[in-house]
Amino acid sequence: MIFTAKRFFSQAKKPRNPNHGSIQKSDIEYFQSILSESEINTSDLSKYNVDWMSKYQGESKLVLLPNSTQKISQILSYCNKNMLPVVPQSGNTGLVGGSVPHYDEIILSLQRLNKIIDYDTNNDIVTTESGVILENLNQYLSQFNTEAPYDLGAKGSCFVGGNIATHAGGKYLVKHGPLRGYVLGLEVVLANGQIMNLLNKSRKDNTGIDLKQIFIGSEGSLGIITKANLLCVKKAIEKNLLFIKTSSFQNILQIHNIAKSEIGKNLAAIEWMDSYAYKAVIENIKTAKEVFESQNKIDQSYYVLIEINTNFNKDLVVEQFYNSVSSVEGLVDECVLAQNDHQFDELWKIRELVGSACGHIGKVFKYDISLNTSQMDDITKDLRQKCFNLGLTVGYGHIGDGNLHINISCLDKTKEQQLENQIEPYIFEWLSKKGGSISAEHGLGLMKADYLHLQKKPEVIDCMKNIKKIFDPNLILNPYKILPGI
Amino acid sequence: MIFTAKRFFSQAKKPRNPNHGSIQKSDIEYFQSILSESEINTSDLSKYNVDWMSKYQGESKLVLLPNSTQKISQILSYCNKNMLPVVPQSGNTGLVGGSVPHYDEIILSLQRLNKIIDYDTNNDIVTTESGVILENLNQYLSQFNTEAPYDLGAKGSCFVGGNIATHAGGKYLVKHGPLRGYVLGLEVVLANGQIMNLLNKSRKDNTGIDLKQIFIGSEGSLGIITKANLLCVKKAIEKNLLFIKTSSFQNILQIHNIAKSEIGKNLAAIEWMDSYAYKAVIENIKTAKEVFESQNKIDQSYYVLIEINTNFNKDLVVEQFYNSVSSVEGLVDECVLAQNDHQFDELWKIRELVGSACGHIGKVFKYDISLNTSQMDDITKDLRQKCFNLGLTVGYGHIGDGNLHINISCLDKTKEQQLENQIEPYIFEWLSKKGGSISAEHGLGLMKADYLHLQKKPEVIDCMKNIKKIFDPNLILNPYKILPGI
């Protein structure tokens, strides 16, 4: 087998860890002795070696697909002794190159760890293996009238374990708060094969240092999550959606503040997009139709989507909120209210298809950042100006939790590299100065590991590295990622 | 000065760490060189040396009350070099002996670190020093129509920093989820004096290992929290409260399930108490009056309190929920609805005064545990039977988040020790077998550190100790507590 490392983007290859070994025939023989034939793949590895954006490409020669915690323990114990690096891989839906090898690391796929173990009906806690697809989990949960406390575009492919390992966010963070608050327990296998039983079904458990927190969001660098106890939420009975067109970003901030005060706990999501994002969808997605009647100059309009969930008369809440925002002169240019489930889905799609729409225009550079909501339009405009000769810049995202997505579509196929150089590290330095986050919900992975110093002080990074050394002293777990220089 | 260690309860004194030094004249001179006179107290230490229950008594000879992070850094750096143990003390309202010395540790009071630094109106994030009293914080926040995302009985005395260090819970956990989800950033001083700047105003920030999580709930054993960024919540506009009397604990579980489904996100709190708890309040608290008209046999009734928060017509929600529960035959014996703010407060007081009422009966042994809600009545009954000759056992607490409080009032002053021996470690072993938590929201402190093995596996405790050694290698921070053998 010959594997060629194909790099689609510029990120320079990091030096290979000289202590790491490469797969030998004897290693394969060991894995054959503990795994069944279907749990070892050495022949058809292409889909495991590349991320879904085709941005990051590895050259692994071995994918292991164990179906039990015990087998993962045996695999890691062996790899740790023999200095064989391992990349844990869940649904491989990440955007930062966190789940594909950088060199020839063994890929440890969680896809056969896909059993839902049990459900506690009194307390709405599901216990599941980590390789369960989010959508499958939700299908299972529907019998109890509950669902997972987060929702992601990738729900048809992503795994619960990967969601926890990357501390996934999504559009319903406003409604539920962070995923971390719902992960009651974990089972994790450490680099040396030790199984850490941190499973727990108590919502409140203040007994010593809460170790499971360290694994949540550590992107597979400290251990491999094999099971989880997840607190589920009851499904909302009534949902409604407003789509508002307004003339300034300042208005969006004001609408957001009114929504928080007036809708309170029934505010499920609040998303914004600028006119460039809106136009990208309407012009590039065939099924998307213009929502509003009024025609403003494209560069003067802003859009905000507000989902309200209630368990009772939704019209009352919508009416009260609408009266409040429309009583402020100049705040609402036009407001559309979904009249049925179909319209509800169609309106959401306009927001959800921004990424795809940008892809129609050209190769997309995607940034997932947090910052003070008041600065969201400033940074978008700044980048638009900086990249105007090469790219189309759109701003959109979760205004309710301070998470901005900036997509920049390259307008000239031959100048992708030049465009990327114009954006990075400029955007990260901008955030470093203003106090935002270079990764809101996507994580660091390979893409941003080397920019961590822009956000965290040296002593904080040192401290992370000290913790890494406790859990993975041989640095075999997901190397080259998350932490710089590891 | 002569200090005598007074022990009110049985917990044996742990052996003094032989590596720890004791305060010398030269130490006092050093502290005088970096602190003002009002920041050093060597003469009137009694209130700092004992917890508010008068259960735990230390013999410290020195209280330091620095008013800046920088000074705390200098103090800890000096103590670390000179092996002087330190107990961080916030409001000293804990129930497990976590904030008073075991021997003569220096008490580092956070009470002068009491400045609220700023408020971000777009994102509702307050930045505050850690020694701010929770009630003062809420007073400050009221100008923005927001409040802290938790509420505690001790709010008039407890400090925000102590709340975070112990991961405080409280009655509104159902409404808001755990405090951890609202702590966006921290500043922490480590044992060696290093200031860890983990301050952050992003709700989503997935950049490497989330170090601040380790400090939340670690009870001052890894570092001293000096500042925090806290996400605040908008105040609910309308509140209502139902108090239901029913004939079985099974009914309470069913009412809870209906409340989750029917009230959804507008369910703010749901609390239960058994007839022994209810009776204790009615018979021992002068201001508490019988709420219900129907007279059942005292040992057959159960009570549930349901708070509903909405931003609009509250009667609609209450009506819908009441119709649902009363349509199930035999579920509701009697239901009372608060008609005004005064009644709202009076009904809540019946639940909140259970602890005081038990104190009127005799010395109280308080247990704060988590377990599957279906077992809450079982463990209470089991303890009642086990202790019936010496104590009165009442069960009550936060059914909405699986947190049970069991209070056992001693009926014979001369047999307190005998009663305690009947309860402990029996209650902790019971939980160990059934999979609950020996500390839901109060923490381990001195009281439960040595029972940690009943809940966590040896390898998990070892891992906690390894983390302790990274942050506090000389074991000077809050010694004898949280972790066994440290």
PDB file of N, CA, C and O in Angstrom, chain A residues 444 449-469 482-486, chain B residues 196-198 207-209 211:
ATOM      1  N   LEU A 444     -10.008  23.136  18.651  1.00  0.00           N
ATOM      2  CA  LEU A 444      -8.737  23.573  18.068  1.00  0.00           C
ATOM      3  C   LEU A 444      -8.234  22.614  17.000  1.00  0.00           C
ATOM      4  O   LEU A 444      -7.767  23.032  15.933  1.00  0.00           O
ATOM      5  N   ALA A 449      -4.326  24.657  16.845  1.00  0.00           N
ATOM      6  CA  ALA A 449      -3.477  24.328  18.000  1.00  0.00           C
ATOM      7  C   ALA A 449      -2.348  25.346  18.154  1.00  0.00           C
ATOM      8  O   ALA A 449      -2.033  25.790  19.262  1.00  0.00           O
ATOM      9  N   ASP A 450      -1.760  25.741  17.044  1.00  0.00           N
ATOM     10  CA  ASP A 450      -0.607  26.637  17.126  1.00  0.00           C
ATOM     11  C   ASP A 450      -0.981  28.105  17.344  1.00  0.00           C
ATOM     12  O   ASP A 450      -0.107  28.957  17.458  1.00  0.00           O
ATOM     13  N   TYR A 451      -2.284  28.379  17.394  1.00  0.00           N
ATOM     14  CA  TYR A 451      -2.715  29.743  17.701  1.00  0.00           C
ATOM     15  C   TYR A 451      -3.171  29.885  19.157  1.00  0.00           C
ATOM     16  O   TYR A 451      -3.621  30.956  19.569  1.00  0.00           O
ATOM     17  N   LEU A 452      -3.079  28.805  19.900  1.00  0.00           N
ATOM     18  CA  LEU A 452      -3.578  28.832  21.279  1.00  0.00           C
ATOM     19  C   LEU A 452      -2.927  29.948  22.100  1.00  0.00           C
ATOM     20  O   LEU A 452      -3.567  30.560  22.949  1.00  0.00           O
ATOM     21  N   HIS A 453      -1.652  30.234  21.802  1.00  0.00           N
ATOM     22  CA  HIS A 453      -0.940  31.271  22.566  1.00  0.00           C
ATOM     23  C   HIS A 453      -1.580  32.655  22.400  1.00  0.00           C
ATOM     24  O   HIS A 453      -1.349  33.544  23.205  1.00  0.00           O
ATOM     25  N   LEU A 454      -2.369  32.842  21.359  1.00  0.00           N
ATOM     26  CA  LEU A 454      -3.037  34.131  21.183  1.00  0.00           C
ATOM     27  C   LEU A 454      -4.163  34.310  22.194  1.00  0.00           C
ATOM     28  O   LEU A 454      -4.644  35.410  22.417  1.00  0.00           O
ATOM     29  N   GLN A 455      -4.580  33.215  22.761  1.00  0.00           N
ATOM     30  CA  GLN A 455      -5.737  33.269  23.648  1.00  0.00           C
ATOM     31  C   GLN A 455      -5.404  32.954  25.097  1.00  0.00           C
ATOM     32  O   GLN A 455      -6.037  33.479  26.000  1.00  0.00           O
ATOM     33  N   LYS A 456      -4.455  32.055  25.308  1.00  0.00           N
ATOM     34  CA  LYS A 456      -4.139  31.631  26.670  1.00  0.00           C
ATOM     35  C   LYS A 456      -2.698  32.025  27.006  1.00  0.00           C
ATOM     36  O   LYS A 456      -1.805  31.919  26.164  1.00  0.00           O
ATOM     37  N   LYS A 457      -2.506  32.416  28.260  1.00  0.00           N
ATOM     38  CA  LYS A 457      -1.181  32.804  28.743  1.00  0.00           C
ATOM     39  C   LYS A 457      -0.246  31.578  28.764  1.00  0.00           C
ATOM     40  O   LYS A 457      -0.726  30.454  28.929  1.00  0.00           O
ATOM     41  N   PRO A 458       1.073  31.833  28.666  1.00  0.00           N
ATOM     42  CA  PRO A 458       2.023  30.704  28.669  1.00  0.00           C
ATOM     43  C   PRO A 458       1.850  29.787  29.873  1.00  0.00           C
ATOM     44  O   PRO A 458       1.916  28.563  29.746  1.00  0.00           O
ATOM     45  N   GLU A 459       1.594  30.368  31.071  1.00  0.00           N
ATOM     46  CA  GLU A 459       1.475  29.523  32.258  1.00  0.00           C
ATOM     47  C   GLU A 459       0.220  28.651  32.196  1.00  0.00           C
ATOM     48  O   GLU A 459       0.182  27.549  32.769  1.00  0.00           O
ATOM     49  N   VAL A 460      -0.801  29.134  31.490  1.00  0.00           N
ATOM     50  CA  VAL A 460      -2.024  28.336  31.348  1.00  0.00           C
ATOM     51  C   VAL A 460      -1.767  27.173  30.388  1.00  0.00           C
ATOM     52  O   VAL A 460      -2.170  26.031  30.650  1.00  0.00           O
ATOM     53  N   ILE A 461      -1.065  27.459  29.297  1.00  0.00           N
ATOM     54  CA  ILE A 461      -0.731  26.389  28.347  1.00  0.00           C
ATOM     55  C   ILE A 461       0.194  25.368  29.006  1.00  0.00           C
ATOM     56  O   ILE A 461       0.032  24.151  28.837  1.00  0.00           O
ATOM     57  N   ASP A 462       1.142  25.858  29.798  1.00  0.00           N
ATOM     58  CA  ASP A 462       2.026  24.932  30.525  1.00  0.00           C
ATOM     59  C   ASP A 462       1.224  24.013  31.434  1.00  0.00           C
ATOM     60  O   ASP A 462       1.495  22.818  31.541  1.00  0.00           O
ATOM     61  N   CYS A 463       0.234  24.590  32.076  1.00  0.00           N
ATOM     62  CA  CYS A 463      -0.584  23.815  32.997  1.00  0.00           C
ATOM     63  C   CYS A 463      -1.382  22.750  32.242  1.00  0.00           C
ATOM     64  O   CYS A 463      -1.497  21.606  32.682  1.00  0.00           O
ATOM     65  N   MET A 464      -1.903  23.118  31.063  1.00  0.00           N
ATOM     66  CA  MET A 464      -2.599  22.122  30.226  1.00  0.00           C
ATOM     67  C   MET A 464      -1.640  20.981  29.873  1.00  0.00           C
ATOM     68  O   MET A 464      -2.011  19.810  29.878  1.00  0.00           O
ATOM     69  N   LYS A 465      -0.403  21.345  29.561  1.00  0.00           N
ATOM     70  CA  LYS A 465       0.570  20.319  29.174  1.00  0.00           C
ATOM     71  C   LYS A 465       0.900  19.400  30.358  1.00  0.00           C
ATOM     72  O   LYS A 465       1.096  18.196  30.180  1.00  0.00           O
ATOM     73  N   ASN A 466       0.943  19.972  31.556  1.00  0.00           N
ATOM     74  CA  ASN A 466       1.182  19.138  32.735  1.00  0.00           C
ATOM     75  C   ASN A 466       0.062  18.127  32.934  1.00  0.00           C
ATOM     76  O   ASN A 466       0.296  16.986  33.333  1.00  0.00           O
ATOM     77  N   ILE A 467      -1.154  18.574  32.656  1.00  0.00           N
ATOM     78  CA  ILE A 467      -2.288  17.645  32.778  1.00  0.00           C
ATOM     79  C   ILE A 467      -2.229  16.581  31.689  1.00  0.00           C
ATOM     80  O   ILE A 467      -2.449  15.400  31.940  1.00  0.00           O
ATOM     81  N   LYS A 468      -1.884  17.013  30.492  1.00  0.00           N
ATOM     82  CA  LYS A 468      -1.696  16.045  29.397  1.00  0.00           C
ATOM     83  C   LYS A 468      -0.695  14.957  29.823  1.00  0.00           C
ATOM     84  O   LYS A 468      -0.918  13.764  29.571  1.00  0.00           O
ATOM     85  N   LYS A 469       0.378  15.367  30.477  1.00  0.00           N
ATOM     86  CA  LYS A 469       1.412  14.389  30.849  1.00  0.00           C
ATOM     87  C   LYS A 469       0.934  13.396  31.907  1.00  0.00           C
ATOM     88  O   LYS A 469       1.408  12.267  31.954  1.00  0.00           O
ATOM     89  N   ILE A 482      -4.559  20.154  19.281  1.00  0.00           N
ATOM     90  CA  ILE A 482      -5.062  20.794  20.512  1.00  0.00           C
ATOM     91  C   ILE A 482      -3.965  21.625  21.194  1.00  0.00           C
ATOM     92  O   ILE A 482      -4.085  22.832  21.301  1.00  0.00           O
ATOM     93  N   LEU A 483      -2.915  20.965  21.685  1.00  0.00           N
ATOM     94  CA  LEU A 483      -1.868  21.714  22.382  1.00  0.00           C
ATOM     95  C   LEU A 483      -0.679  21.943  21.462  1.00  0.00           C
ATOM     96  O   LEU A 483      -0.246  21.020  20.754  1.00  0.00           O
ATOM     97  N   PRO A 484      -0.120  23.133  21.467  1.00  0.00           N
ATOM     98  CA  PRO A 484       1.025  23.402  20.591  1.00  0.00           C
ATOM     99  C   PRO A 484       2.258  22.622  21.046  1.00  0.00           C
ATOM    100  O   PRO A 484       2.481  22.448  22.247  1.00  0.00           O
ATOM    101  N   GLY A 485       3.022  22.127  20.096  1.00  0.00           N
ATOM    102  CA  GLY A 485       4.280  21.456  20.406  1.00  0.00           C
ATOM    103  C   GLY A 485       4.133  20.056  20.968  1.00  0.00           C
ATOM    104  O   GLY A 485       5.072  19.491  21.513  1.00  0.00           O
ATOM    105  N   ILE A 486       2.930  19.483  20.863  1.00  0.00           N
ATOM    106  CA  ILE A 486       2.719  18.111  21.371  1.00  0.00           C
ATOM    107  C   ILE A 486       2.213  17.231  20.237  1.00  0.00           C
ATOM    108  O   ILE A 486       1.336  17.642  19.505  1.00  0.00           O
TER     109      ILE A 486
ATOM    110  N   MET B 196      -3.285  32.521  37.928  1.00  0.00           N
ATOM    111  CA  MET B 196      -3.757  31.901  36.687  1.00  0.00           C
ATOM    112  C   MET B 196      -4.907  32.744  36.157  1.00  0.00           C
ATOM    113  O   MET B 196      -5.990  32.772  36.739  1.00  0.00           O
ATOM    114  N   ASN B 197      -4.652  33.396  35.038  1.00  0.00           N
ATOM    115  CA  ASN B 197      -5.686  34.222  34.430  1.00  0.00           C
ATOM    116  C   ASN B 197      -6.524  33.376  33.481  1.00  0.00           C
ATOM    117  O   ASN B 197      -6.153  33.157  32.332  1.00  0.00           O
ATOM    118  N   LEU B 198      -7.652  32.915  33.983  1.00  0.00           N
ATOM    119  CA  LEU B 198      -8.589  32.139  33.168  1.00  0.00           C
ATOM    120  C   LEU B 198      -9.875  32.942  32.961  1.00  0.00           C
ATOM    121  O   LEU B 198     -10.930  32.384  32.706  1.00  0.00           O
ATOM    122  N   THR B 207     -11.162  26.113  23.574  1.00  0.00           N
ATOM    123  CA  THR B 207      -9.750  26.278  23.231  1.00  0.00           C
ATOM    124  C   THR B 207      -8.883  25.527  24.237  1.00  0.00           C
ATOM    125  O   THR B 207      -8.414  26.086  25.216  1.00  0.00           O
ATOM    126  N   GLY B 208      -8.707  24.254  23.969  1.00  0.00           N
ATOM    127  CA  GLY B 208      -7.845  23.429  24.815  1.00  0.00           C
ATOM    128  C   GLY B 208      -8.560  22.918  26.052  1.00  0.00           C
ATOM    129  O   GLY B 208      -9.789  23.031  26.168  1.00  0.00           O
ATOM    130  N   ILE B 209      -7.803  22.350  26.960  1.00  0.00           N
ATOM    131  CA  ILE B 209      -8.376  21.780  28.181  1.00  0.00           C
ATOM    132  C   ILE B 209      -8.993  22.924  29.002  1.00  0.00           C
ATOM    133  O   ILE B 209      -8.347  23.939  29.219  1.00  0.00           O
ATOM    134  N   LEU B 211      -9.385  24.455  31.907  1.00  0.00           N
ATOM    135  CA  LEU B 211      -8.793  24.376  33.249  1.00  0.00           C
ATOM    136  C   LEU B 211      -9.694  24.899  34.350  1.00  0.00           C
ATOM    137  O   LEU B 211      -9.663  24.404  35.475  1.00  0.00           O
TER     138      LEU B 211
END
